[in-house]
Amino acid sequence: MRKKYVAGNWKMNLNLAEAKALVEGIKKGLPAGANIDVAVCPPFYMLVPLAEILSGSPIALGAQNCYFEPKGAFTGEVSAPMLKDAGCRTVIIGHSERRQYFGEAGDLLKKKVMAALANGLEVIYCIGETLEEREAGKTESVISRHLREVCGPDVSLDKVTIAYEPVWAIGTGKTATPAQAQEVHAYCRAEIAKLYNPTVAANVRIQYGGSVKPDNAKELMSQPDVDGALVGGASLKAADFLGIIQGALAAQA
Ligand code: 13P
């Protein structure tokens, strides 16, 4: 049984005071002993102060990106060892906004995933098609390409969560229907079985991302291959994020 995993991707939002209040709110509202994994992924400069607040809590801290080199003359970048040093447990790699606005793809993403894993971080690896690709019937080929960019015999998926985020559902209020999400998640798992083996495929967690809200969370996460959510907008308010966590717990019950 795969434990549900709800992660908040705050993107470039909130200031430090708002961020502190948000994690305090999530900490307070998280049901004690809940059988669920929860992470928050704030902007870089908030990691250290938030790590202090989260110390001893079951809520994991994550970053939204990292560079693959450990250190050196790479102005503006933050490395995997630095994230570890800041108190991160995980890092999001390959988000569609990194692919779209910063040209990240293929080999670069693989290097980032490998650097994160080599430095003891977990990874949330994002994949997903644009509206144009979906309408052209290319969803499966895009998913397959995104998986192959990173997956292979040199990358263990033990510490990797896949996040399926259809680009057309991100920040648009247009959620994939539970059936649409399930279809792609099942395809994704079948591809992982081909790339690794059925056991790896059965164990890997696949989150859904794209306009997840408290009122659609339970239904999405009740699908057999939807193991959690990567939440953008609704992760910025404690009540909404906690509502999604409640949805995940209800889906798992
Ligand atoms: P929204 O939940 O705002 O649609 O964002 C999804 C996302 O991109 C999470 O990484």
PDB file of C-alpha atoms and ligand atoms in Angstrom:
ATOM      1  CA  MET A   1       0.000   0.000   0.000  1.00  0.00           C
ATOM      2  CA  ARG A   2       1.509   3.304  -1.082  1.00  0.00           C
ATOM      3  CA  LYS A   3       1.156   6.020   1.553  1.00  0.00           C
ATOM      4  CA  LYS A   4      -0.396   9.229   0.186  1.00  0.00           C
ATOM      5  CA  TYR A   5       1.990  12.154  -0.243  1.00  0.00           C
ATOM      6  CA  VAL A   6       0.795  15.770  -0.363  1.00  0.00           C
ATOM      7  CA  ALA A   7       3.382  18.442  -1.184  1.00  0.00           C
ATOM      8  CA  GLY A   8       2.923  22.196  -1.469  1.00  0.00           C
ATOM      9  CA  ASN A   9       4.831  23.998  -4.192  1.00  0.00           C
ATOM     10  CA  TRP A  10       4.686  27.614  -3.129  1.00  0.00           C
ATOM     11  CA  LYS A  11       6.418  28.809  -6.313  1.00  0.00           C
ATOM     12  CA  MET A  12       7.492  32.502  -6.029  1.00  0.00           C
ATOM     13  CA  ASN A  13       4.886  33.521  -3.467  1.00  0.00           C
ATOM     14  CA  LEU A  14       4.606  34.820   0.121  1.00  0.00           C
ATOM     15  CA  ASN A  15       7.071  36.766   2.245  1.00  0.00           C
ATOM     16  CA  LEU A  16       8.893  35.360   5.234  1.00  0.00           C
ATOM     17  CA  ALA A  17       6.308  36.473   7.799  1.00  0.00           C
ATOM     18  CA  GLU A  18       3.485  34.946   5.748  1.00  0.00           C
ATOM     19  CA  ALA A  19       5.515  31.788   5.219  1.00  0.00           C
ATOM     20  CA  LYS A  20       6.167  31.376   8.938  1.00  0.00           C
ATOM     21  CA  ALA A  21       2.478  31.841   9.725  1.00  0.00           C
ATOM     22  CA  LEU A  22       1.562  29.300   7.041  1.00  0.00           C
ATOM     23  CA  VAL A  23       3.842  26.551   8.364  1.00  0.00           C
ATOM     24  CA  GLU A  24       2.705  27.243  11.921  1.00  0.00           C
ATOM     25  CA  GLY A  25      -0.877  26.855  10.727  1.00  0.00           C
ATOM     26  CA  ILE A  26      -0.161  23.602   8.885  1.00  0.00           C
ATOM     27  CA  LYS A  27       1.753  22.244  11.888  1.00  0.00           C
ATOM     28  CA  LYS A  28      -1.111  23.054  14.199  1.00  0.00           C
ATOM     29  CA  GLY A  29      -3.794  21.614  11.914  1.00  0.00           C
ATOM     30  CA  LEU A  30      -2.044  18.414  10.847  1.00  0.00           C
ATOM     31  CA  PRO A  31      -3.821  15.529  12.596  1.00  0.00           C
ATOM     32  CA  ALA A  32      -1.444  13.920  15.115  1.00  0.00           C
ATOM     33  CA  GLY A  33       0.017  10.635  13.906  1.00  0.00           C
ATOM     34  CA  ALA A  34      -1.653  10.957  10.483  1.00  0.00           C
ATOM     35  CA  ASN A  35      -0.517   8.190   8.142  1.00  0.00           C
ATOM     36  CA  ILE A  36       0.515  10.523   5.350  1.00  0.00           C
ATOM     37  CA  ASP A  37       3.616  12.243   4.004  1.00  0.00           C
ATOM     38  CA  VAL A  38       3.487  16.030   3.823  1.00  0.00           C
ATOM     39  CA  ALA A  39       6.042  18.476   2.436  1.00  0.00           C
ATOM     40  CA  VAL A  40       6.226  22.208   1.824  1.00  0.00           C
ATOM     41  CA  CYS A  41       8.497  23.694  -0.831  1.00  0.00           C
ATOM     42  CA  PRO A  42       9.093  27.416  -0.270  1.00  0.00           C
ATOM     43  CA  PRO A  43      11.468  29.762  -2.136  1.00  0.00           C
ATOM     44  CA  PHE A  44      15.171  29.283  -1.324  1.00  0.00           C
ATOM     45  CA  TYR A  45      15.695  32.149   1.123  1.00  0.00           C
ATOM     46  CA  MET A  46      12.949  30.891   3.434  1.00  0.00           C
ATOM     47  CA  LEU A  47      14.378  27.389   3.794  1.00  0.00           C
ATOM     48  CA  VAL A  48      16.630  27.948   6.805  1.00  0.00           C
ATOM     49  CA  PRO A  49      14.147  29.863   9.000  1.00  0.00           C
ATOM     50  CA  LEU A  50      11.356  27.435   8.112  1.00  0.00           C
ATOM     51  CA  ALA A  51      13.587  24.430   8.849  1.00  0.00           C
ATOM     52  CA  GLU A  52      13.838  25.737  12.410  1.00  0.00           C
ATOM     53  CA  ILE A  53      10.068  25.950  12.777  1.00  0.00           C
ATOM     54  CA  LEU A  54       9.592  22.504  11.230  1.00  0.00           C
ATOM     55  CA  SER A  55      12.302  20.833  13.278  1.00  0.00           C
ATOM     56  CA  GLY A  56      10.809  17.807  15.040  1.00  0.00           C
ATOM     57  CA  SER A  57       7.581  18.002  13.026  1.00  0.00           C
ATOM     58  CA  PRO A  58       6.581  15.338  10.482  1.00  0.00           C
ATOM     59  CA  ILE A  59       6.303  18.009   7.763  1.00  0.00           C
ATOM     60  CA  ALA A  60       9.234  17.761   5.364  1.00  0.00           C
ATOM     61  CA  LEU A  61      10.939  20.745   3.831  1.00  0.00           C
ATOM     62  CA  GLY A  62      11.659  20.827   0.121  1.00  0.00           C
ATOM     63  CA  ALA A  63      13.144  23.171  -2.448  1.00  0.00           C
ATOM     64  CA  GLN A  64      11.767  23.955  -5.890  1.00  0.00           C
ATOM     65  CA  ASN A  65      14.965  23.453  -7.872  1.00  0.00           C
ATOM     66  CA  CYS A  66      18.689  22.841  -7.519  1.00  0.00           C
ATOM     67  CA  TYR A  67      21.807  22.897  -9.655  1.00  0.00           C
ATOM     68  CA  PHE A  68      23.766  19.719 -10.320  1.00  0.00           C
ATOM     69  CA  GLU A  69      27.281  20.969  -9.512  1.00  0.00           C
ATOM     70  CA  PRO A  70      28.091  20.845  -5.783  1.00  0.00           C
ATOM     71  CA  LYS A  71      29.798  24.281  -5.665  1.00  0.00           C
ATOM     72  CA  GLY A  72      31.749  26.789  -7.688  1.00  0.00           C
ATOM     73  CA  ALA A  73      31.310  29.701 -10.064  1.00  0.00           C
ATOM     74  CA  PHE A  74      27.633  29.270 -10.944  1.00  0.00           C
ATOM     75  CA  THR A  75      26.149  32.657 -10.108  1.00  0.00           C
ATOM     76  CA  GLY A  76      22.586  32.500  -8.888  1.00  0.00           C
ATOM     77  CA  GLU A  77      22.447  28.738  -8.432  1.00  0.00           C
ATOM     78  CA  VAL A  78      21.953  26.637  -5.282  1.00  0.00           C
ATOM     79  CA  SER A  79      23.406  23.132  -5.049  1.00  0.00           C
ATOM     80  CA  ALA A  80      22.031  19.886  -3.645  1.00  0.00           C
ATOM     81  CA  PRO A  81      24.545  19.834  -0.724  1.00  0.00           C
ATOM     82  CA  MET A  82      23.421  23.391   0.124  1.00  0.00           C
ATOM     83  CA  LEU A  83      19.783  22.286   0.204  1.00  0.00           C
ATOM     84  CA  LYS A  84      20.714  19.422   2.466  1.00  0.00           C
ATOM     85  CA  ASP A  85      22.620  21.864   4.676  1.00  0.00           C
ATOM     86  CA  ALA A  86      19.537  24.114   4.812  1.00  0.00           C
ATOM     87  CA  GLY A  87      17.465  21.242   6.184  1.00  0.00           C
ATOM     88  CA  CYS A  88      15.683  20.076   3.050  1.00  0.00           C
ATOM     89  CA  ARG A  89      14.497  16.519   2.702  1.00  0.00           C
ATOM     90  CA  THR A  90      13.341  16.810  -0.887  1.00  0.00           C
ATOM     91  CA  VAL A  91      13.579  18.886  -4.044  1.00  0.00           C
ATOM     92  CA  ILE A  92      11.231  19.402  -7.003  1.00  0.00           C
ATOM     93  CA  ILE A  93      12.982  18.840 -10.337  1.00  0.00           C
ATOM     94  CA  GLY A  94      11.633  19.405 -13.837  1.00  0.00           C
ATOM     95  CA  HIS A  95       8.572  21.475 -12.977  1.00  0.00           C
ATOM     96  CA  SER A  96       6.817  22.599 -16.161  1.00  0.00           C
ATOM     97  CA  GLU A  97       7.572  26.235 -15.279  1.00  0.00           C
ATOM     98  CA  ARG A  98      11.303  25.385 -15.223  1.00  0.00           C
ATOM     99  CA  ARG A  99      10.890  23.597 -18.547  1.00  0.00           C
ATOM    100  CA  GLN A 100       8.833  26.421 -20.076  1.00  0.00           C
ATOM    101  CA  TYR A 101      10.530  29.587 -18.780  1.00  0.00           C
ATOM    102  CA  PHE A 102      14.072  28.384 -18.164  1.00  0.00           C
ATOM    103  CA  GLY A 103      14.493  25.883 -20.981  1.00  0.00           C
ATOM    104  CA  GLU A 104      15.220  22.947 -18.693  1.00  0.00           C
ATOM    105  CA  ALA A 105      15.066  19.526 -20.300  1.00  0.00           C
ATOM    106  CA  GLY A 106      16.674  16.155 -20.841  1.00  0.00           C
ATOM    107  CA  ASP A 107      20.230  15.763 -19.743  1.00  0.00           C
ATOM    108  CA  LEU A 108      20.193  18.768 -17.391  1.00  0.00           C
ATOM    109  CA  LEU A 109      17.231  17.342 -15.483  1.00  0.00           C
ATOM    110  CA  LYS A 110      18.868  13.947 -15.211  1.00  0.00           C
ATOM    111  CA  LYS A 111      22.026  15.548 -13.806  1.00  0.00           C
ATOM    112  CA  LYS A 112      19.947  17.486 -11.282  1.00  0.00           C
ATOM    113  CA  VAL A 113      18.059  14.373 -10.169  1.00  0.00           C
ATOM    114  CA  MET A 114      21.298  12.411  -9.839  1.00  0.00           C
ATOM    115  CA  ALA A 115      22.982  15.200  -7.848  1.00  0.00           C
ATOM    116  CA  ALA A 116      20.004  15.453  -5.498  1.00  0.00           C
ATOM    117  CA  LEU A 117      19.904  11.692  -4.872  1.00  0.00           C
ATOM    118  CA  ALA A 118      23.676  11.476  -4.461  1.00  0.00           C
ATOM    119  CA  ASN A 119      23.427  14.118  -1.745  1.00  0.00           C
ATOM    120  CA  GLY A 120      20.751  12.301   0.224  1.00  0.00           C
ATOM    121  CA  LEU A 121      17.778  14.301  -0.969  1.00  0.00           C
ATOM    122  CA  GLU A 122      14.517  12.841  -2.175  1.00  0.00           C
ATOM    123  CA  VAL A 123      13.181  14.070  -5.513  1.00  0.00           C
ATOM    124  CA  ILE A 124       9.759  15.022  -6.839  1.00  0.00           C
ATOM    125  CA  TYR A 125      10.203  14.714 -10.600  1.00  0.00           C
ATOM    126  CA  CYS A 126       7.535  16.532 -12.633  1.00  0.00           C
ATOM    127  CA  ILE A 127       6.227  15.424 -15.992  1.00  0.00           C
ATOM    128  CA  GLY A 128       3.226  16.443 -18.077  1.00  0.00           C
ATOM    129  CA  GLU A 129       1.888  17.543 -21.426  1.00  0.00           C
ATOM    130  CA  THR A 130       0.740  20.954 -22.650  1.00  0.00           C
ATOM    131  CA  LEU A 131      -2.772  21.544 -23.979  1.00  0.00           C
ATOM    132  CA  GLU A 132      -1.420  21.591 -27.526  1.00  0.00           C
ATOM    133  CA  GLU A 133       0.280  18.239 -26.994  1.00  0.00           C
ATOM    134  CA  ARG A 134      -2.872  16.723 -25.453  1.00  0.00           C
ATOM    135  CA  GLU A 135      -5.040  17.955 -28.317  1.00  0.00           C
ATOM    136  CA  ALA A 136      -2.551  16.541 -30.811  1.00  0.00           C
ATOM    137  CA  GLY A 137      -2.860  13.122 -29.134  1.00  0.00           C
ATOM    138  CA  LYS A 138       0.711  13.286 -27.844  1.00  0.00           C
ATOM    139  CA  THR A 139       0.078  12.875 -24.105  1.00  0.00           C
ATOM    140  CA  GLU A 140       1.553   9.380 -23.888  1.00  0.00           C
ATOM    141  CA  SER A 141       4.594  10.172 -26.005  1.00  0.00           C
ATOM    142  CA  VAL A 142       5.362  13.262 -23.874  1.00  0.00           C
ATOM    143  CA  ILE A 143       4.967  11.304 -20.620  1.00  0.00           C
ATOM    144  CA  SER A 144       7.157   8.571 -21.990  1.00  0.00           C
ATOM    145  CA  ARG A 145       9.835  11.064 -23.096  1.00  0.00           C
ATOM    146  CA  HIS A 146       9.801  12.920 -19.776  1.00  0.00           C
ATOM    147  CA  LEU A 147      10.165   9.634 -17.876  1.00  0.00           C
ATOM    148  CA  ARG A 148      13.019   8.478 -20.115  1.00  0.00           C
ATOM    149  CA  GLU A 149      14.860  11.769 -19.616  1.00  0.00           C
ATOM    150  CA  VAL A 150      15.560  10.731 -16.040  1.00  0.00           C
ATOM    151  CA  CYS A 151      14.676   7.072 -15.493  1.00  0.00           C
ATOM    152  CA  GLY A 152      17.062   4.261 -16.284  1.00  0.00           C
ATOM    153  CA  PRO A 153      19.396   1.737 -14.713  1.00  0.00           C
ATOM    154  CA  ASP A 154      21.635   4.494 -13.295  1.00  0.00           C
ATOM    155  CA  VAL A 155      18.767   6.177 -11.372  1.00  0.00           C
ATOM    156  CA  SER A 156      17.012   4.320  -8.557  1.00  0.00           C
ATOM    157  CA  LEU A 157      13.418   5.380  -7.968  1.00  0.00           C
ATOM    158  CA  ASP A 158      13.508   4.430  -4.266  1.00  0.00           C
ATOM    159  CA  LYS A 159      13.673   8.102  -3.258  1.00  0.00           C
ATOM    160  CA  VAL A 160      11.848   9.539  -6.259  1.00  0.00           C
ATOM    161  CA  THR A 161       8.192  10.570  -6.469  1.00  0.00           C
ATOM    162  CA  ILE A 162       6.783  11.268  -9.917  1.00  0.00           C
ATOM    163  CA  ALA A 163       4.407  14.224 -10.207  1.00  0.00           C
ATOM    164  CA  TYR A 164       2.069  14.157 -13.196  1.00  0.00           C
ATOM    165  CA  GLU A 165       1.114  17.757 -13.845  1.00  0.00           C
ATOM    166  CA  PRO A 166      -0.786  18.407 -17.060  1.00  0.00           C
ATOM    167  CA  VAL A 167       0.389  21.910 -17.959  1.00  0.00           C
ATOM    168  CA  TRP A 168      -3.135  22.909 -19.027  1.00  0.00           C
ATOM    169  CA  ALA A 169      -4.396  22.243 -15.487  1.00  0.00           C
ATOM    170  CA  ILE A 170      -1.754  24.285 -13.645  1.00  0.00           C
ATOM    171  CA  GLY A 171      -3.084  27.489 -12.148  1.00  0.00           C
ATOM    172  CA  THR A 172      -6.022  27.470 -14.556  1.00  0.00           C
ATOM    173  CA  GLY A 173      -8.723  26.052 -12.308  1.00  0.00           C
ATOM    174  CA  LYS A 174      -9.159  23.327 -14.952  1.00  0.00           C
ATOM    175  CA  THR A 175      -8.425  20.107 -13.093  1.00  0.00           C
ATOM    176  CA  ALA A 176      -7.981  16.882 -14.988  1.00  0.00           C
ATOM    177  CA  THR A 177     -10.982  14.724 -14.244  1.00  0.00           C
ATOM    178  CA  PRO A 178     -10.206  11.838 -11.888  1.00  0.00           C
ATOM    179  CA  ALA A 179     -10.576   9.506 -14.891  1.00  0.00           C
ATOM    180  CA  GLN A 180      -8.144  11.573 -17.001  1.00  0.00           C
ATOM    181  CA  ALA A 181      -5.626  11.618 -14.159  1.00  0.00           C
ATOM    182  CA  GLN A 182      -6.004   7.886 -13.534  1.00  0.00           C
ATOM    183  CA  GLU A 183      -5.493   7.079 -17.205  1.00  0.00           C
ATOM    184  CA  VAL A 184      -2.172   8.917 -17.378  1.00  0.00           C
ATOM    185  CA  HIS A 185      -1.022   7.676 -13.965  1.00  0.00           C
ATOM    186  CA  ALA A 186      -1.684   4.073 -15.017  1.00  0.00           C
ATOM    187  CA  TYR A 187       0.225   4.668 -18.255  1.00  0.00           C
ATOM    188  CA  CYS A 188       3.079   6.196 -16.296  1.00  0.00           C
ATOM    189  CA  ARG A 189       3.235   3.188 -13.961  1.00  0.00           C
ATOM    190  CA  ALA A 190       3.219   0.804 -16.925  1.00  0.00           C
ATOM    191  CA  GLU A 191       6.111   2.733 -18.487  1.00  0.00           C
ATOM    192  CA  ILE A 192       8.044   2.512 -15.216  1.00  0.00           C
ATOM    193  CA  ALA A 193       7.442  -1.249 -15.164  1.00  0.00           C
ATOM    194  CA  LYS A 194       9.035  -1.381 -18.623  1.00  0.00           C
ATOM    195  CA  LEU A 195      11.966   0.808 -17.625  1.00  0.00           C
ATOM    196  CA  TYR A 196      12.569  -1.041 -14.330  1.00  0.00           C
ATOM    197  CA  ASN A 197      10.347  -3.911 -13.255  1.00  0.00           C
ATOM    198  CA  PRO A 198       6.834  -4.456 -11.875  1.00  0.00           C
ATOM    199  CA  THR A 199       7.977  -4.155  -8.248  1.00  0.00           C
ATOM    200  CA  VAL A 200       9.528  -0.726  -8.775  1.00  0.00           C
ATOM    201  CA  ALA A 201       6.395   0.338 -10.649  1.00  0.00           C
ATOM    202  CA  ALA A 202       4.133  -0.930  -7.857  1.00  0.00           C
ATOM    203  CA  ASN A 203       6.108   0.973  -5.223  1.00  0.00           C
ATOM    204  CA  VAL A 204       6.747   4.327  -6.894  1.00  0.00           C
ATOM    205  CA  ARG A 205       4.401   7.110  -5.839  1.00  0.00           C
ATOM    206  CA  ILE A 206       2.801   9.251  -8.520  1.00  0.00           C
ATOM    207  CA  GLN A 207       1.322  12.558  -7.390  1.00  0.00           C
ATOM    208  CA  TYR A 208      -1.195  14.505  -9.427  1.00  0.00           C
ATOM    209  CA  GLY A 209      -0.768  18.277  -9.774  1.00  0.00           C
ATOM    210  CA  GLY A 210      -2.912  20.928 -11.415  1.00  0.00           C
ATOM    211  CA  SER A 211      -5.668  22.913  -9.666  1.00  0.00           C
ATOM    212  CA  VAL A 212      -5.982  20.465  -6.763  1.00  0.00           C
ATOM    213  CA  LYS A 213      -8.336  21.973  -4.179  1.00  0.00           C
ATOM    214  CA  PRO A 214      -9.991  20.726  -0.982  1.00  0.00           C
ATOM    215  CA  ASP A 215     -13.182  19.935  -2.912  1.00  0.00           C
ATOM    216  CA  ASN A 216     -11.585  17.732  -5.591  1.00  0.00           C
ATOM    217  CA  ALA A 217      -8.707  16.235  -3.585  1.00  0.00           C
ATOM    218  CA  LYS A 218     -10.471  13.155  -2.243  1.00  0.00           C
ATOM    219  CA  GLU A 219     -11.910  12.094  -5.581  1.00  0.00           C
ATOM    220  CA  LEU A 220      -8.599  12.551  -7.400  1.00  0.00           C
ATOM    221  CA  MET A 221      -6.635  10.687  -4.749  1.00  0.00           C
ATOM    222  CA  SER A 222      -9.210   7.875  -4.604  1.00  0.00           C
ATOM    223  CA  GLN A 223      -8.056   6.776  -8.047  1.00  0.00           C
ATOM    224  CA  PRO A 224      -5.978   3.608  -7.738  1.00  0.00           C
ATOM    225  CA  ASP A 225      -2.807   5.090  -9.270  1.00  0.00           C
ATOM    226  CA  VAL A 226      -3.014   8.599  -7.790  1.00  0.00           C
ATOM    227  CA  ASP A 227      -0.810   8.542  -4.707  1.00  0.00           C
ATOM    228  CA  GLY A 228      -0.982  12.146  -3.644  1.00  0.00           C
ATOM    229  CA  ALA A 229      -0.925  15.715  -4.842  1.00  0.00           C
ATOM    230  CA  LEU A 230       1.553  18.419  -5.750  1.00  0.00           C
ATOM    231  CA  VAL A 231      -0.349  21.557  -4.897  1.00  0.00           C
ATOM    232  CA  GLY A 232       0.345  25.101  -6.080  1.00  0.00           C
ATOM    233  CA  GLY A 233      -2.191  27.843  -5.318  1.00  0.00           C
ATOM    234  CA  ALA A 234      -4.123  25.924  -2.670  1.00  0.00           C
ATOM    235  CA  SER A 235      -0.919  25.237  -0.704  1.00  0.00           C
ATOM    236  CA  LEU A 236      -0.635  28.960   0.172  1.00  0.00           C
ATOM    237  CA  LYS A 237      -3.475  28.906   2.695  1.00  0.00           C
ATOM    238  CA  ALA A 238      -3.276  26.597   5.704  1.00  0.00           C
ATOM    239  CA  ALA A 239      -7.005  25.813   5.642  1.00  0.00           C
ATOM    240  CA  ASP A 240      -6.916  24.817   1.962  1.00  0.00           C
ATOM    241  CA  PHE A 241      -3.737  22.760   2.261  1.00  0.00           C
ATOM    242  CA  LEU A 242      -5.103  21.022   5.361  1.00  0.00           C
ATOM    243  CA  GLY A 243      -8.355  20.389   3.492  1.00  0.00           C
ATOM    244  CA  ILE A 244      -6.387  18.636   0.748  1.00  0.00           C
ATOM    245  CA  ILE A 245      -4.545  16.574   3.382  1.00  0.00           C
ATOM    246  CA  GLN A 246      -7.947  15.598   4.827  1.00  0.00           C
ATOM    247  CA  GLY A 247      -8.997  14.585   1.319  1.00  0.00           C
ATOM    248  CA  ALA A 248      -5.914  12.399   0.982  1.00  0.00           C
ATOM    249  CA  LEU A 249      -6.590  10.741   4.341  1.00  0.00           C
ATOM    250  CA  ALA A 250     -10.217  10.113   3.391  1.00  0.00           C
ATOM    251  CA  ALA A 251      -9.135   8.641   0.034  1.00  0.00           C
ATOM    252  CA  GLN A 252      -6.729   6.323   1.848  1.00  0.00           C
ATOM    253  CA  ALA A 253      -9.176   5.220   4.532  1.00  0.00           C
TER     254      ALA A 253
HETATM  255  P1  13P B   1      -1.856  24.818  -9.048  1.00  0.00           P
HETATM  256  O1  13P B   1      -2.260  23.911  -7.927  1.00  0.00           O
HETATM  257  O2  13P B   1      -1.823  26.255  -8.673  1.00  0.00           O
HETATM  258  O3  13P B   1      -2.628  24.531 -10.300  1.00  0.00           O
HETATM  259  O4  13P B   1      -0.315  24.461  -9.387  1.00  0.00           O
HETATM  260  C1  13P B   1       0.048  23.151  -9.597  1.00  0.00           C
HETATM  261  C2  13P B   1       1.541  23.067  -9.630  1.00  0.00           C
HETATM  262  O5  13P B   1       2.163  23.530 -10.568  1.00  0.00           O
HETATM  263  C3  13P B   1       2.220  22.441  -8.500  1.00  0.00           C
HETATM  264  O6  13P B   1       3.552  22.199  -8.785  1.00  0.00           O
END
